[in-house]
Amino acid sequence: MRRFEGWYEPVQAVIAATPEEAILRHDIYDRRPLKQWGAGLVTLIGDAAHPMLPNLGQGAGQGLEDALVLARCLAKAGGAADFSTALREYEGLRKKRVHAIVRSSRLIGYVTQWENPLAVAFRSLLLKTIPADVQSRRLDWIIGHEV
Protein backbone atom coordinates (compact mmCIF):
# COMPACT_ATOMS: atom_id res chain seq x y z
CA MET A 1 0.00 0.00 0.00
CA ARG A 2 2.97 2.33 0.59
CA ARG A 3 3.76 2.30 -3.13
CA PHE A 4 0.30 3.64 -3.92
CA GLU A 5 0.07 6.36 -1.25
CA GLY A 6 -1.24 9.54 -2.81
CA TRP A 7 -2.72 7.83 -5.85
CA TYR A 8 -6.20 8.84 -6.92
CA GLU A 9 -9.15 6.94 -5.56
CA PRO A 10 -10.28 4.26 -6.03
CA VAL A 11 -6.77 2.78 -6.48
CA GLN A 12 -6.05 2.26 -2.78
CA ALA A 13 -9.61 1.10 -2.06
CA VAL A 14 -9.41 -1.49 -4.85
CA ILE A 15 -6.08 -2.79 -3.57
CA ALA A 16 -7.35 -2.92 0.01
CA ALA A 17 -10.44 -4.86 -1.09
CA THR A 18 -8.40 -7.41 -3.06
CA PRO A 19 -7.37 -10.60 -1.25
CA GLU A 20 -3.58 -10.94 -1.01
CA GLU A 21 -3.62 -14.28 -2.90
CA ALA A 22 -5.44 -12.63 -5.83
CA ILE A 23 -2.66 -10.08 -6.41
CA LEU A 24 -0.30 -11.34 -9.07
CA ARG A 25 3.30 -10.25 -9.43
CA HIS A 26 5.18 -10.92 -12.64
CA ASP A 27 8.64 -9.79 -13.56
CA ILE A 28 8.90 -7.86 -16.81
CA TYR A 29 11.74 -8.42 -19.25
CA ASP A 30 12.58 -6.24 -22.18
CA ARG A 31 14.62 -6.73 -25.33
CA ARG A 32 15.43 -4.65 -28.35
CA PRO A 33 13.23 -5.16 -31.43
CA LEU A 34 14.55 -7.65 -33.94
CA LYS A 35 15.97 -6.26 -37.17
CA GLN A 36 14.67 -9.26 -39.10
CA TRP A 37 11.44 -11.09 -38.30
CA GLY A 38 11.84 -14.00 -40.65
CA ALA A 39 13.48 -15.64 -43.63
CA GLY A 40 12.14 -17.61 -46.54
CA LEU A 41 8.69 -18.97 -45.74
CA VAL A 42 8.92 -18.19 -42.00
CA THR A 43 8.05 -14.98 -40.16
CA LEU A 44 7.14 -13.91 -36.66
CA ILE A 45 4.13 -11.91 -35.52
CA GLY A 46 3.04 -10.27 -32.28
CA ASP A 47 5.18 -10.68 -29.19
CA ALA A 48 7.44 -13.18 -30.95
CA ALA A 49 8.51 -10.43 -33.36
CA HIS A 50 8.23 -7.37 -31.16
CA PRO A 51 7.56 -7.88 -27.46
CA MET A 52 6.82 -4.64 -25.68
CA LEU A 53 6.50 -3.44 -22.14
CA PRO A 54 2.88 -3.04 -20.99
CA ASN A 55 3.04 0.73 -20.46
CA LEU A 56 0.83 1.57 -23.45
CA GLY A 57 -1.34 -1.55 -23.35
CA GLN A 58 -0.55 -2.23 -27.00
CA GLY A 59 0.97 -5.72 -27.05
CA ALA A 60 -2.14 -7.65 -28.06
CA GLY A 61 -3.40 -4.85 -30.30
CA GLN A 62 -0.17 -4.78 -32.28
CA GLY A 63 -0.32 -8.57 -32.64
CA LEU A 64 -3.82 -8.23 -34.11
CA GLU A 65 -2.63 -5.52 -36.48
CA ASP A 66 0.20 -7.85 -37.53
CA ALA A 67 -2.28 -10.61 -38.28
CA LEU A 68 -4.45 -8.32 -40.40
CA VAL A 69 -1.54 -6.93 -42.41
CA LEU A 70 -0.06 -10.42 -42.84
CA ALA A 71 -3.40 -11.78 -44.07
CA ARG A 72 -3.69 -8.97 -46.62
CA CYS A 73 -0.15 -9.55 -47.88
CA LEU A 74 -0.69 -13.31 -48.20
CA ALA A 75 -4.03 -12.80 -49.96
CA LYS A 76 -2.25 -10.79 -52.66
CA ALA A 77 0.36 -13.54 -53.16
CA GLY A 78 -0.30 -15.57 -56.28
CA GLY A 79 1.01 -18.84 -54.93
CA ALA A 80 3.67 -20.49 -52.80
CA ALA A 81 6.45 -18.86 -54.82
CA ASP A 82 5.17 -15.43 -53.82
CA PHE A 83 4.66 -16.21 -50.12
CA SER A 84 8.23 -15.36 -49.17
CA THR A 85 7.86 -11.97 -50.86
CA ALA A 86 4.52 -11.45 -49.10
CA LEU A 87 6.11 -12.19 -45.72
CA ARG A 88 8.88 -9.64 -46.31
CA GLU A 89 6.27 -7.11 -47.44
CA TYR A 90 4.32 -7.64 -44.20
CA GLU A 91 7.48 -7.09 -42.17
CA GLY A 92 8.30 -3.93 -44.09
CA LEU A 93 4.81 -2.55 -43.61
CA ARG A 94 4.78 -3.18 -39.85
CA LYS A 95 8.28 -2.49 -38.56
CA LYS A 96 8.31 1.31 -38.47
CA ARG A 97 5.02 1.62 -36.58
CA VAL A 98 5.65 -1.27 -34.19
CA HIS A 99 9.19 -0.19 -33.36
CA ALA A 100 7.95 3.36 -32.63
CA ILE A 101 5.35 1.97 -30.21
CA VAL A 102 7.92 -0.30 -28.56
CA ARG A 103 10.22 2.71 -28.05
CA SER A 104 7.35 4.87 -26.72
CA SER A 105 6.31 2.18 -24.26
CA ARG A 106 9.90 1.78 -23.07
CA LEU A 107 10.28 5.55 -22.61
CA ILE A 108 7.04 5.86 -20.66
CA GLY A 109 8.12 3.00 -18.40
CA TYR A 110 11.48 4.63 -17.82
CA VAL A 111 10.01 8.04 -16.98
CA THR A 112 7.28 6.66 -14.71
CA GLN A 113 9.88 4.83 -12.63
CA TRP A 114 11.87 7.93 -11.75
CA GLU A 115 12.28 8.21 -7.98
CA ASN A 116 14.54 11.23 -7.60
CA PRO A 117 12.35 14.00 -6.13
CA LEU A 118 13.63 16.59 -8.64
CA ALA A 119 13.01 14.25 -11.57
CA VAL A 120 9.53 13.41 -10.25
CA ALA A 121 8.72 17.12 -9.87
CA PHE A 122 9.96 17.78 -13.42
CA ARG A 123 7.88 14.89 -14.78
CA SER A 124 4.78 16.15 -12.97
CA LEU A 125 5.28 19.69 -14.26
CA LEU A 126 5.91 18.45 -17.79
CA LEU A 127 2.78 16.30 -17.81
CA LYS A 128 0.68 19.21 -16.56
CA THR A 129 1.98 21.57 -19.25
CA ILE A 130 1.68 19.36 -22.33
CA PRO A 131 -1.34 20.71 -24.21
CA ALA A 132 -4.29 18.33 -24.37
CA ASP A 133 -4.35 18.43 -28.19
CA VAL A 134 -0.72 17.27 -28.31
CA GLN A 135 -1.53 14.38 -25.97
CA SER A 136 -4.63 13.53 -28.00
CA ARG A 137 -2.74 13.51 -31.31
CA ARG A 138 -0.15 11.11 -29.87
CA LEU A 139 -2.85 8.83 -28.50
CA ASP A 140 -4.72 8.96 -31.82
CA TRP A 141 -1.53 7.91 -33.59
CA ILE A 142 -1.14 4.92 -31.27
CA ILE A 143 -4.70 3.64 -31.11
CA GLY A 144 -6.43 5.40 -33.97
CA HIS A 145 -4.03 4.31 -36.72
CA GLU A 146 -5.78 2.72 -39.64
CA VAL A 147 -4.21 -0.59 -40.57
PDB file of N, CA, C and O in Angstrom, residues 34-45 48-49 70 74 80-92 95:
ATOM      1  N   LEU A  34      13.741  -6.925 -32.969  1.00  0.00           N
ATOM      2  CA  LEU A  34      14.546  -7.653 -33.942  1.00  0.00           C
ATOM      3  C   LEU A  34      14.660  -6.849 -35.230  1.00  0.00           C
ATOM      4  O   LEU A  34      13.708  -6.199 -35.648  1.00  0.00           O
ATOM      5  N   LYS A  35      15.802  -6.931 -35.877  1.00  0.00           N
ATOM      6  CA  LYS A  35      15.968  -6.264 -37.172  1.00  0.00           C
ATOM      7  C   LYS A  35      15.305  -7.069 -38.277  1.00  0.00           C
ATOM      8  O   LYS A  35      14.865  -6.529 -39.269  1.00  0.00           O
ATOM      9  N   GLN A  36      15.265  -8.370 -38.098  1.00  0.00           N
ATOM     10  CA  GLN A  36      14.672  -9.257 -39.100  1.00  0.00           C
ATOM     11  C   GLN A  36      13.683 -10.178 -38.391  1.00  0.00           C
ATOM     12  O   GLN A  36      13.992 -10.766 -37.364  1.00  0.00           O
ATOM     13  N   TRP A  37      12.477 -10.276 -38.926  1.00  0.00           N
ATOM     14  CA  TRP A  37      11.442 -11.093 -38.298  1.00  0.00           C
ATOM     15  C   TRP A  37      11.352 -12.485 -38.897  1.00  0.00           C
ATOM     16  O   TRP A  37      10.697 -13.353 -38.333  1.00  0.00           O
ATOM     17  N   GLY A  38      11.949 -12.688 -40.031  1.00  0.00           N
ATOM     18  CA  GLY A  38      11.835 -14.004 -40.646  1.00  0.00           C
ATOM     19  C   GLY A  38      12.785 -14.159 -41.816  1.00  0.00           C
ATOM     20  O   GLY A  38      13.543 -13.255 -42.150  1.00  0.00           O
ATOM     21  N   ALA A  39      12.695 -15.331 -42.434  1.00  0.00           N
ATOM     22  CA  ALA A  39      13.481 -15.638 -43.630  1.00  0.00           C
ATOM     23  C   ALA A  39      12.729 -16.712 -44.403  1.00  0.00           C
ATOM     24  O   ALA A  39      12.076 -17.575 -43.807  1.00  0.00           O
ATOM     25  N   GLY A  40      12.812 -16.615 -45.712  1.00  0.00           N
ATOM     26  CA  GLY A  40      12.136 -17.614 -46.535  1.00  0.00           C
ATOM     27  C   GLY A  40      10.645 -17.627 -46.268  1.00  0.00           C
ATOM     28  O   GLY A  40       9.988 -16.595 -46.293  1.00  0.00           O
ATOM     29  N   LEU A  41      10.122 -18.802 -45.973  1.00  0.00           N
ATOM     30  CA  LEU A  41       8.686 -18.966 -45.745  1.00  0.00           C
ATOM     31  C   LEU A  41       8.311 -18.901 -44.262  1.00  0.00           C
ATOM     32  O   LEU A  41       7.252 -19.390 -43.868  1.00  0.00           O
ATOM     33  N   VAL A  42       9.169 -18.292 -43.443  1.00  0.00           N
ATOM     34  CA  VAL A  42       8.919 -18.185 -42.002  1.00  0.00           C
ATOM     35  C   VAL A  42       8.955 -16.716 -41.603  1.00  0.00           C
ATOM     36  O   VAL A  42       9.808 -15.955 -42.058  1.00  0.00           O
ATOM     37  N   THR A  43       8.022 -16.325 -40.739  1.00  0.00           N
ATOM     38  CA  THR A  43       8.046 -14.982 -40.159  1.00  0.00           C
ATOM     39  C   THR A  43       7.462 -15.055 -38.752  1.00  0.00           C
ATOM     40  O   THR A  43       6.841 -16.044 -38.370  1.00  0.00           O
ATOM     41  N   LEU A  44       7.677 -14.017 -38.010  1.00  0.00           N
ATOM     42  CA  LEU A  44       7.136 -13.911 -36.659  1.00  0.00           C
ATOM     43  C   LEU A  44       6.079 -12.823 -36.635  1.00  0.00           C
ATOM     44  O   LEU A  44       6.146 -11.866 -37.416  1.00  0.00           O
ATOM     45  N   ILE A  45       5.119 -12.969 -35.720  1.00  0.00           N
ATOM     46  CA  ILE A  45       4.131 -11.913 -35.522  1.00  0.00           C
ATOM     47  C   ILE A  45       3.971 -11.684 -34.016  1.00  0.00           C
ATOM     48  O   ILE A  45       4.387 -12.504 -33.208  1.00  0.00           O
ATOM     49  N   ALA A  48       6.266 -12.446 -30.463  1.00  0.00           N
ATOM     50  CA  ALA A  48       7.436 -13.183 -30.947  1.00  0.00           C
ATOM     51  C   ALA A  48       8.336 -12.271 -31.772  1.00  0.00           C
ATOM     52  O   ALA A  48       9.559 -12.383 -31.721  1.00  0.00           O
ATOM     53  N   ALA A  49       7.743 -11.351 -32.520  1.00  0.00           N
ATOM     54  CA  ALA A  49       8.512 -10.432 -33.361  1.00  0.00           C
ATOM     55  C   ALA A  49       8.909  -9.171 -32.617  1.00  0.00           C
ATOM     56  O   ALA A  49      10.004  -8.650 -32.803  1.00  0.00           O
ATOM     57  N   LEU A  70      -0.592  -9.173 -42.287  1.00  0.00           N
ATOM     58  CA  LEU A  70      -0.061 -10.418 -42.836  1.00  0.00           C
ATOM     59  C   LEU A  70      -1.097 -11.097 -43.733  1.00  0.00           C
ATOM     60  O   LEU A  70      -0.779 -11.551 -44.838  1.00  0.00           O
ATOM     61  N   LEU A  74      -0.596 -11.938 -47.698  1.00  0.00           N
ATOM     62  CA  LEU A  74      -0.690 -13.308 -48.204  1.00  0.00           C
ATOM     63  C   LEU A  74      -1.820 -13.455 -49.214  1.00  0.00           C
ATOM     64  O   LEU A  74      -1.693 -14.210 -50.181  1.00  0.00           O
ATOM     65  N   ALA A  80       2.596 -20.216 -53.754  1.00  0.00           N
ATOM     66  CA  ALA A  80       3.669 -20.492 -52.802  1.00  0.00           C
ATOM     67  C   ALA A  80       4.951 -19.743 -53.145  1.00  0.00           C
ATOM     68  O   ALA A  80       5.674 -19.307 -52.252  1.00  0.00           O
ATOM     69  N   ALA A  81       5.224 -19.552 -54.413  1.00  0.00           N
ATOM     70  CA  ALA A  81       6.450 -18.858 -54.820  1.00  0.00           C
ATOM     71  C   ALA A  81       6.449 -17.410 -54.358  1.00  0.00           C
ATOM     72  O   ALA A  81       7.505 -16.826 -54.130  1.00  0.00           O
ATOM     73  N   ASP A  82       5.269 -16.829 -54.218  1.00  0.00           N
ATOM     74  CA  ASP A  82       5.166 -15.430 -53.820  1.00  0.00           C
ATOM     75  C   ASP A  82       5.034 -15.242 -52.305  1.00  0.00           C
ATOM     76  O   ASP A  82       5.059 -14.124 -51.819  1.00  0.00           O
ATOM     77  N   PHE A  83       4.877 -16.328 -51.560  1.00  0.00           N
ATOM     78  CA  PHE A  83       4.662 -16.210 -50.124  1.00  0.00           C
ATOM     79  C   PHE A  83       5.852 -15.576 -49.405  1.00  0.00           C
ATOM     80  O   PHE A  83       5.683 -14.765 -48.504  1.00  0.00           O
ATOM     81  N   SER A  84       7.045 -15.939 -49.811  1.00  0.00           N
ATOM     82  CA  SER A  84       8.233 -15.362 -49.175  1.00  0.00           C
ATOM     83  C   SER A  84       8.255 -13.844 -49.366  1.00  0.00           C
ATOM     84  O   SER A  84       8.539 -13.093 -48.433  1.00  0.00           O
ATOM     85  N   THR A  85       7.924 -13.405 -50.572  1.00  0.00           N
ATOM     86  CA  THR A  85       7.858 -11.972 -50.858  1.00  0.00           C
ATOM     87  C   THR A  85       6.760 -11.315 -50.025  1.00  0.00           C
ATOM     88  O   THR A  85       6.944 -10.221 -49.485  1.00  0.00           O
ATOM     89  N   ALA A  86       5.626 -11.987 -49.889  1.00  0.00           N
ATOM     90  CA  ALA A  86       4.518 -11.454 -49.095  1.00  0.00           C
ATOM     91  C   ALA A  86       4.918 -11.300 -47.624  1.00  0.00           C
ATOM     92  O   ALA A  86       4.553 -10.319 -46.975  1.00  0.00           O
ATOM     93  N   LEU A  87       5.676 -12.264 -47.114  1.00  0.00           N
ATOM     94  CA  LEU A  87       6.114 -12.190 -45.720  1.00  0.00           C
ATOM     95  C   LEU A  87       7.060 -11.013 -45.505  1.00  0.00           C
ATOM     96  O   LEU A  87       6.979 -10.310 -44.496  1.00  0.00           O
ATOM     97  N   ARG A  88       7.978 -10.775 -46.448  1.00  0.00           N
ATOM     98  CA  ARG A  88       8.885  -9.639 -46.312  1.00  0.00           C
ATOM     99  C   ARG A  88       8.122  -8.326 -46.448  1.00  0.00           C
ATOM    100  O   ARG A  88       8.449  -7.327 -45.805  1.00  0.00           O
ATOM    101  N   GLU A  89       7.090  -8.316 -47.300  1.00  0.00           N
ATOM    102  CA  GLU A  89       6.266  -7.110 -47.444  1.00  0.00           C
ATOM    103  C   GLU A  89       5.562  -6.797 -46.119  1.00  0.00           C
ATOM    104  O   GLU A  89       5.544  -5.651 -45.665  1.00  0.00           O
ATOM    105  N   TYR A  90       4.973  -7.819 -45.498  1.00  0.00           N
ATOM    106  CA  TYR A  90       4.317  -7.644 -44.200  1.00  0.00           C
ATOM    107  C   TYR A  90       5.292  -7.040 -43.185  1.00  0.00           C
ATOM    108  O   TYR A  90       4.969  -6.075 -42.493  1.00  0.00           O
ATOM    109  N   GLU A  91       6.485  -7.600 -43.110  1.00  0.00           N
ATOM    110  CA  GLU A  91       7.478  -7.093 -42.168  1.00  0.00           C
ATOM    111  C   GLU A  91       7.791  -5.631 -42.449  1.00  0.00           C
ATOM    112  O   GLU A  91       7.857  -4.804 -41.533  1.00  0.00           O
ATOM    113  N   GLY A  92       7.983  -5.311 -43.709  1.00  0.00           N
ATOM    114  CA  GLY A  92       8.296  -3.933 -44.086  1.00  0.00           C
ATOM    115  C   GLY A  92       7.180  -2.961 -43.745  1.00  0.00           C
ATOM    116  O   GLY A  92       7.431  -1.826 -43.324  1.00  0.00           O
ATOM    117  N   LYS A  95       7.141  -2.791 -39.440  1.00  0.00           N
ATOM    118  CA  LYS A  95       8.278  -2.491 -38.559  1.00  0.00           C
ATOM    119  C   LYS A  95       8.333  -1.062 -38.046  1.00  0.00           C
ATOM    120  O   LYS A  95       8.534  -0.841 -36.844  1.00  0.00           O
TER     121      LYS A  95
END
